[in-house]
Amino acid sequence: MRNTRRTTLRSVVVVAGAATVLALPVGSAFADSPAVPEPRPSVDPSANPSVRPSVKPAPSVRAYVTTVKLADGSVAKVYKIGGSHFEADILAGSSKLDTLVSKAGAASYGQNNGLHVVLRPNGTVTSWMDGAGPAAAGAAGLGFAMLSGQG
């Protein structure tokens, strides 16, 4: 009787642990790279609020740059937003998995089911599968694209 209880308890613990691991949200597979928050200037409440800037910032425009075939056969569509600000939509068939955002000189990393994707600040995209590593993927020509005019 005592041996049966231990076996049952062990089985429950193993099943609960496996269920916890498998129940992690799939959406976190392609998480944006952590960004450092930009410091905010201090605001003096006694300042004159009637002063307005004479120049308004230009709205961001997403300009298509290129499409890159990734190591697993999916694609990344790269868009240029500003000087060193790029976005890459990761697409598998007709469904959008995620968007990688690289700005202010920081690369953006994503991973899903063994596929690793890197969007660099100059708009290059590299991808590789688990076990291959980024050097092997670049050497084999898998998922590597350079923007024209940049090197």
PDB file of C-alpha atoms in Angstrom:
ATOM      1  CA  MET A   1       0.000   0.000   0.000  1.00  0.00           C
ATOM      2  CA  ARG A   2       2.786   2.385   0.932  1.00  0.00           C
ATOM      3  CA  ASN A   3       4.707   1.675  -2.287  1.00  0.00           C
ATOM      4  CA  THR A   4       1.567   2.389  -4.333  1.00  0.00           C
ATOM      5  CA  ARG A   5       1.185   5.821  -2.701  1.00  0.00           C
ATOM      6  CA  ARG A   6       4.784   6.744  -3.474  1.00  0.00           C
ATOM      7  CA  THR A   7       4.419   5.662  -7.065  1.00  0.00           C
ATOM      8  CA  THR A   8       1.189   7.612  -7.399  1.00  0.00           C
ATOM      9  CA  LEU A   9       2.760  10.699  -5.794  1.00  0.00           C
ATOM     10  CA  ARG A  10       5.791  10.504  -8.102  1.00  0.00           C
ATOM     11  CA  SER A  11       3.550  10.118 -11.139  1.00  0.00           C
ATOM     12  CA  VAL A  12       1.485  13.154 -10.124  1.00  0.00           C
ATOM     13  CA  VAL A  13       4.615  15.264  -9.612  1.00  0.00           C
ATOM     14  CA  VAL A  14       6.085  14.228 -12.986  1.00  0.00           C
ATOM     15  CA  VAL A  15       2.822  14.894 -14.838  1.00  0.00           C
ATOM     16  CA  ALA A  16       2.393  18.278 -13.127  1.00  0.00           C
ATOM     17  CA  GLY A  17       5.963  19.271 -14.013  1.00  0.00           C
ATOM     18  CA  ALA A  18       5.555  18.197 -17.629  1.00  0.00           C
ATOM     19  CA  ALA A  19       2.245  20.041 -17.926  1.00  0.00           C
ATOM     20  CA  THR A  20       3.839  23.197 -16.541  1.00  0.00           C
ATOM     21  CA  VAL A  21       6.683  23.062 -19.045  1.00  0.00           C
ATOM     22  CA  LEU A  22       4.369  22.356 -21.979  1.00  0.00           C
ATOM     23  CA  ALA A  23       1.886  25.033 -20.967  1.00  0.00           C
ATOM     24  CA  LEU A  24       4.315  27.930 -21.472  1.00  0.00           C
ATOM     25  CA  PRO A  25       2.834  30.467 -23.861  1.00  0.00           C
ATOM     26  CA  VAL A  26       3.844  29.982 -27.477  1.00  0.00           C
ATOM     27  CA  GLY A  27       3.780  33.720 -28.088  1.00  0.00           C
ATOM     28  CA  SER A  28       6.919  34.177 -26.012  1.00  0.00           C
ATOM     29  CA  ALA A  29       8.972  32.195 -28.533  1.00  0.00           C
ATOM     30  CA  PHE A  30       9.565  35.294 -30.656  1.00  0.00           C
ATOM     31  CA  ALA A  31      10.026  37.930 -27.998  1.00  0.00           C
ATOM     32  CA  ASP A  32      11.420  41.349 -28.820  1.00  0.00           C
ATOM     33  CA  SER A  33      14.881  42.033 -27.546  1.00  0.00           C
ATOM     34  CA  PRO A  34      14.861  43.904 -24.260  1.00  0.00           C
ATOM     35  CA  ALA A  35      15.276  47.591 -24.903  1.00  0.00           C
ATOM     36  CA  VAL A  36      16.874  50.066 -22.571  1.00  0.00           C
ATOM     37  CA  PRO A  37      14.382  52.825 -21.770  1.00  0.00           C
ATOM     38  CA  GLU A  38      15.497  56.242 -22.909  1.00  0.00           C
ATOM     39  CA  PRO A  39      15.946  58.787 -20.117  1.00  0.00           C
ATOM     40  CA  ARG A  40      13.184  61.350 -19.888  1.00  0.00           C
ATOM     41  CA  PRO A  41      14.048  64.978 -19.346  1.00  0.00           C
ATOM     42  CA  SER A  42      12.764  66.410 -16.113  1.00  0.00           C
ATOM     43  CA  VAL A  43       9.784  68.710 -16.505  1.00  0.00           C
ATOM     44  CA  ASP A  44       9.434  71.878 -14.474  1.00  0.00           C
ATOM     45  CA  PRO A  45       5.736  72.393 -13.653  1.00  0.00           C
ATOM     46  CA  SER A  46       6.249  76.150 -13.459  1.00  0.00           C
ATOM     47  CA  ALA A  47       7.472  76.344 -17.083  1.00  0.00           C
ATOM     48  CA  ASN A  48       5.411  78.282 -19.613  1.00  0.00           C
ATOM     49  CA  PRO A  49       3.231  75.668 -21.419  1.00  0.00           C
ATOM     50  CA  SER A  50       2.341  78.067 -24.261  1.00  0.00           C
ATOM     51  CA  VAL A  51       5.732  77.562 -25.962  1.00  0.00           C
ATOM     52  CA  ARG A  52       5.392  75.009 -28.759  1.00  0.00           C
ATOM     53  CA  PRO A  53       8.125  73.605 -30.980  1.00  0.00           C
ATOM     54  CA  SER A  54       8.173  75.142 -34.451  1.00  0.00           C
ATOM     55  CA  VAL A  55       9.130  71.889 -36.200  1.00  0.00           C
ATOM     56  CA  LYS A  56       7.019  68.778 -35.868  1.00  0.00           C
ATOM     57  CA  PRO A  57       8.763  65.407 -36.125  1.00  0.00           C
ATOM     58  CA  ALA A  58       8.246  63.613 -39.421  1.00  0.00           C
ATOM     59  CA  PRO A  59       5.975  60.568 -39.164  1.00  0.00           C
ATOM     60  CA  SER A  60       7.696  57.210 -39.478  1.00  0.00           C
ATOM     61  CA  VAL A  61       7.212  55.562 -42.842  1.00  0.00           C
ATOM     62  CA  ARG A  62       7.769  51.850 -43.344  1.00  0.00           C
ATOM     63  CA  ALA A  63       9.743  51.468 -46.563  1.00  0.00           C
ATOM     64  CA  TYR A  64      10.082  47.914 -47.903  1.00  0.00           C
ATOM     65  CA  VAL A  65      13.734  46.875 -48.331  1.00  0.00           C
ATOM     66  CA  THR A  66      13.960  43.144 -49.110  1.00  0.00           C
ATOM     67  CA  THR A  67      12.599  39.664 -48.463  1.00  0.00           C
ATOM     68  CA  VAL A  68      14.944  37.091 -46.913  1.00  0.00           C
ATOM     69  CA  LYS A  69      14.374  33.319 -46.989  1.00  0.00           C
ATOM     70  CA  LEU A  70      15.125  31.932 -43.533  1.00  0.00           C
ATOM     71  CA  ALA A  71      16.838  28.647 -42.655  1.00  0.00           C
ATOM     72  CA  ASP A  72      13.555  26.777 -42.067  1.00  0.00           C
ATOM     73  CA  GLY A  73      11.905  27.971 -45.303  1.00  0.00           C
ATOM     74  CA  SER A  74       9.890  30.813 -43.775  1.00  0.00           C
ATOM     75  CA  VAL A  75      10.553  34.411 -44.852  1.00  0.00           C
ATOM     76  CA  ALA A  76      11.430  37.733 -43.248  1.00  0.00           C
ATOM     77  CA  LYS A  77      10.251  40.942 -44.921  1.00  0.00           C
ATOM     78  CA  VAL A  78      12.588  43.777 -43.941  1.00  0.00           C
ATOM     79  CA  TYR A  79      11.387  47.392 -43.714  1.00  0.00           C
ATOM     80  CA  LYS A  80      13.377  50.560 -43.039  1.00  0.00           C
ATOM     81  CA  ILE A  81      11.723  53.009 -40.662  1.00  0.00           C
ATOM     82  CA  GLY A  82      14.510  55.531 -40.109  1.00  0.00           C
ATOM     83  CA  GLY A  83      18.299  55.973 -40.011  1.00  0.00           C
ATOM     84  CA  SER A  84      19.218  52.865 -37.999  1.00  0.00           C
ATOM     85  CA  HIS A  85      15.684  51.644 -37.344  1.00  0.00           C
ATOM     86  CA  PHE A  86      14.607  48.456 -39.150  1.00  0.00           C
ATOM     87  CA  GLU A  87      11.736  46.026 -38.697  1.00  0.00           C
ATOM     88  CA  ALA A  88      11.457  42.462 -39.996  1.00  0.00           C
ATOM     89  CA  ASP A  89       8.112  40.668 -40.208  1.00  0.00           C
ATOM     90  CA  ILE A  90       8.648  36.910 -39.762  1.00  0.00           C
ATOM     91  CA  LEU A  91       6.126  35.039 -41.925  1.00  0.00           C
ATOM     92  CA  ALA A  92       5.376  31.319 -42.156  1.00  0.00           C
ATOM     93  CA  GLY A  93       3.112  30.880 -45.136  1.00  0.00           C
ATOM     94  CA  SER A  94       0.378  33.480 -44.856  1.00  0.00           C
ATOM     95  CA  SER A  95       0.569  33.830 -41.059  1.00  0.00           C
ATOM     96  CA  LYS A  96       2.723  36.449 -39.345  1.00  0.00           C
ATOM     97  CA  LEU A  97       4.696  34.935 -36.480  1.00  0.00           C
ATOM     98  CA  ASP A  98       6.265  38.108 -35.119  1.00  0.00           C
ATOM     99  CA  THR A  99       8.045  41.380 -35.881  1.00  0.00           C
ATOM    100  CA  LEU A 100      11.677  41.935 -34.908  1.00  0.00           C
ATOM    101  CA  VAL A 101      12.596  45.582 -34.274  1.00  0.00           C
ATOM    102  CA  SER A 102      16.183  46.853 -34.405  1.00  0.00           C
ATOM    103  CA  LYS A 103      16.829  50.489 -33.548  1.00  0.00           C
ATOM    104  CA  ALA A 104      19.339  52.750 -31.833  1.00  0.00           C
ATOM    105  CA  GLY A 105      22.237  50.442 -32.674  1.00  0.00           C
ATOM    106  CA  ALA A 106      20.814  47.353 -30.947  1.00  0.00           C
ATOM    107  CA  ALA A 107      20.244  44.026 -32.683  1.00  0.00           C
ATOM    108  CA  SER A 108      16.980  42.131 -32.267  1.00  0.00           C
ATOM    109  CA  TYR A 109      16.876  38.377 -31.672  1.00  0.00           C
ATOM    110  CA  GLY A 110      14.077  35.851 -32.058  1.00  0.00           C
ATOM    111  CA  GLN A 111      13.769  32.088 -31.707  1.00  0.00           C
ATOM    112  CA  ASN A 112      10.996  29.616 -32.482  1.00  0.00           C
ATOM    113  CA  ASN A 113      11.074  25.800 -32.741  1.00  0.00           C
ATOM    114  CA  GLY A 114      14.830  25.690 -33.306  1.00  0.00           C
ATOM    115  CA  LEU A 115      14.928  28.602 -35.763  1.00  0.00           C
ATOM    116  CA  HIS A 116      17.084  31.535 -34.641  1.00  0.00           C
ATOM    117  CA  VAL A 117      16.760  34.931 -36.363  1.00  0.00           C
ATOM    118  CA  VAL A 118      18.879  38.070 -35.877  1.00  0.00           C
ATOM    119  CA  LEU A 119      17.994  41.514 -37.287  1.00  0.00           C
ATOM    120  CA  ARG A 120      21.026  43.801 -37.072  1.00  0.00           C
ATOM    121  CA  PRO A 121      20.961  47.623 -36.882  1.00  0.00           C
ATOM    122  CA  ASN A 122      22.070  47.897 -40.535  1.00  0.00           C
ATOM    123  CA  GLY A 123      19.112  45.800 -41.744  1.00  0.00           C
ATOM    124  CA  THR A 124      20.922  42.492 -42.307  1.00  0.00           C
ATOM    125  CA  VAL A 125      19.078  39.322 -41.353  1.00  0.00           C
ATOM    126  CA  THR A 126      20.769  36.073 -40.359  1.00  0.00           C
ATOM    127  CA  SER A 127      19.025  32.828 -39.496  1.00  0.00           C
ATOM    128  CA  TRP A 128      20.076  29.320 -38.553  1.00  0.00           C
ATOM    129  CA  MET A 129      18.632  26.150 -37.095  1.00  0.00           C
ATOM    130  CA  ASP A 130      19.637  24.602 -33.756  1.00  0.00           C
ATOM    131  CA  GLY A 131      22.983  22.867 -34.005  1.00  0.00           C
ATOM    132  CA  ALA A 132      24.123  24.750 -37.124  1.00  0.00           C
ATOM    133  CA  GLY A 133      25.190  28.061 -35.558  1.00  0.00           C
ATOM    134  CA  PRO A 134      25.247  31.482 -37.266  1.00  0.00           C
ATOM    135  CA  ALA A 135      28.692  30.989 -38.862  1.00  0.00           C
ATOM    136  CA  ALA A 136      27.592  27.828 -40.691  1.00  0.00           C
ATOM    137  CA  ALA A 137      24.362  29.474 -41.843  1.00  0.00           C
ATOM    138  CA  GLY A 138      26.189  32.499 -43.261  1.00  0.00           C
ATOM    139  CA  ALA A 139      28.788  30.313 -44.990  1.00  0.00           C
ATOM    140  CA  ALA A 140      26.096  28.162 -46.585  1.00  0.00           C
ATOM    141  CA  GLY A 141      24.196  31.246 -47.721  1.00  0.00           C
ATOM    142  CA  LEU A 142      21.115  30.433 -45.669  1.00  0.00           C
ATOM    143  CA  GLY A 143      19.037  33.405 -44.666  1.00  0.00           C
ATOM    144  CA  PHE A 144      21.689  36.112 -45.083  1.00  0.00           C
ATOM    145  CA  ALA A 145      20.930  39.348 -46.894  1.00  0.00           C
ATOM    146  CA  MET A 146      22.849  42.591 -47.239  1.00  0.00           C
ATOM    147  CA  LEU A 147      21.210  45.835 -48.166  1.00  0.00           C
ATOM    148  CA  SER A 148      22.442  47.371 -51.398  1.00  0.00           C
ATOM    149  CA  GLY A 149      24.919  50.156 -50.787  1.00  0.00           C
ATOM    150  CA  GLN A 150      25.898  48.951 -47.326  1.00  0.00           C
ATOM    151  CA  GLY A 151      28.714  46.631 -46.456  1.00  0.00           C
TER     152      GLY A 151
END
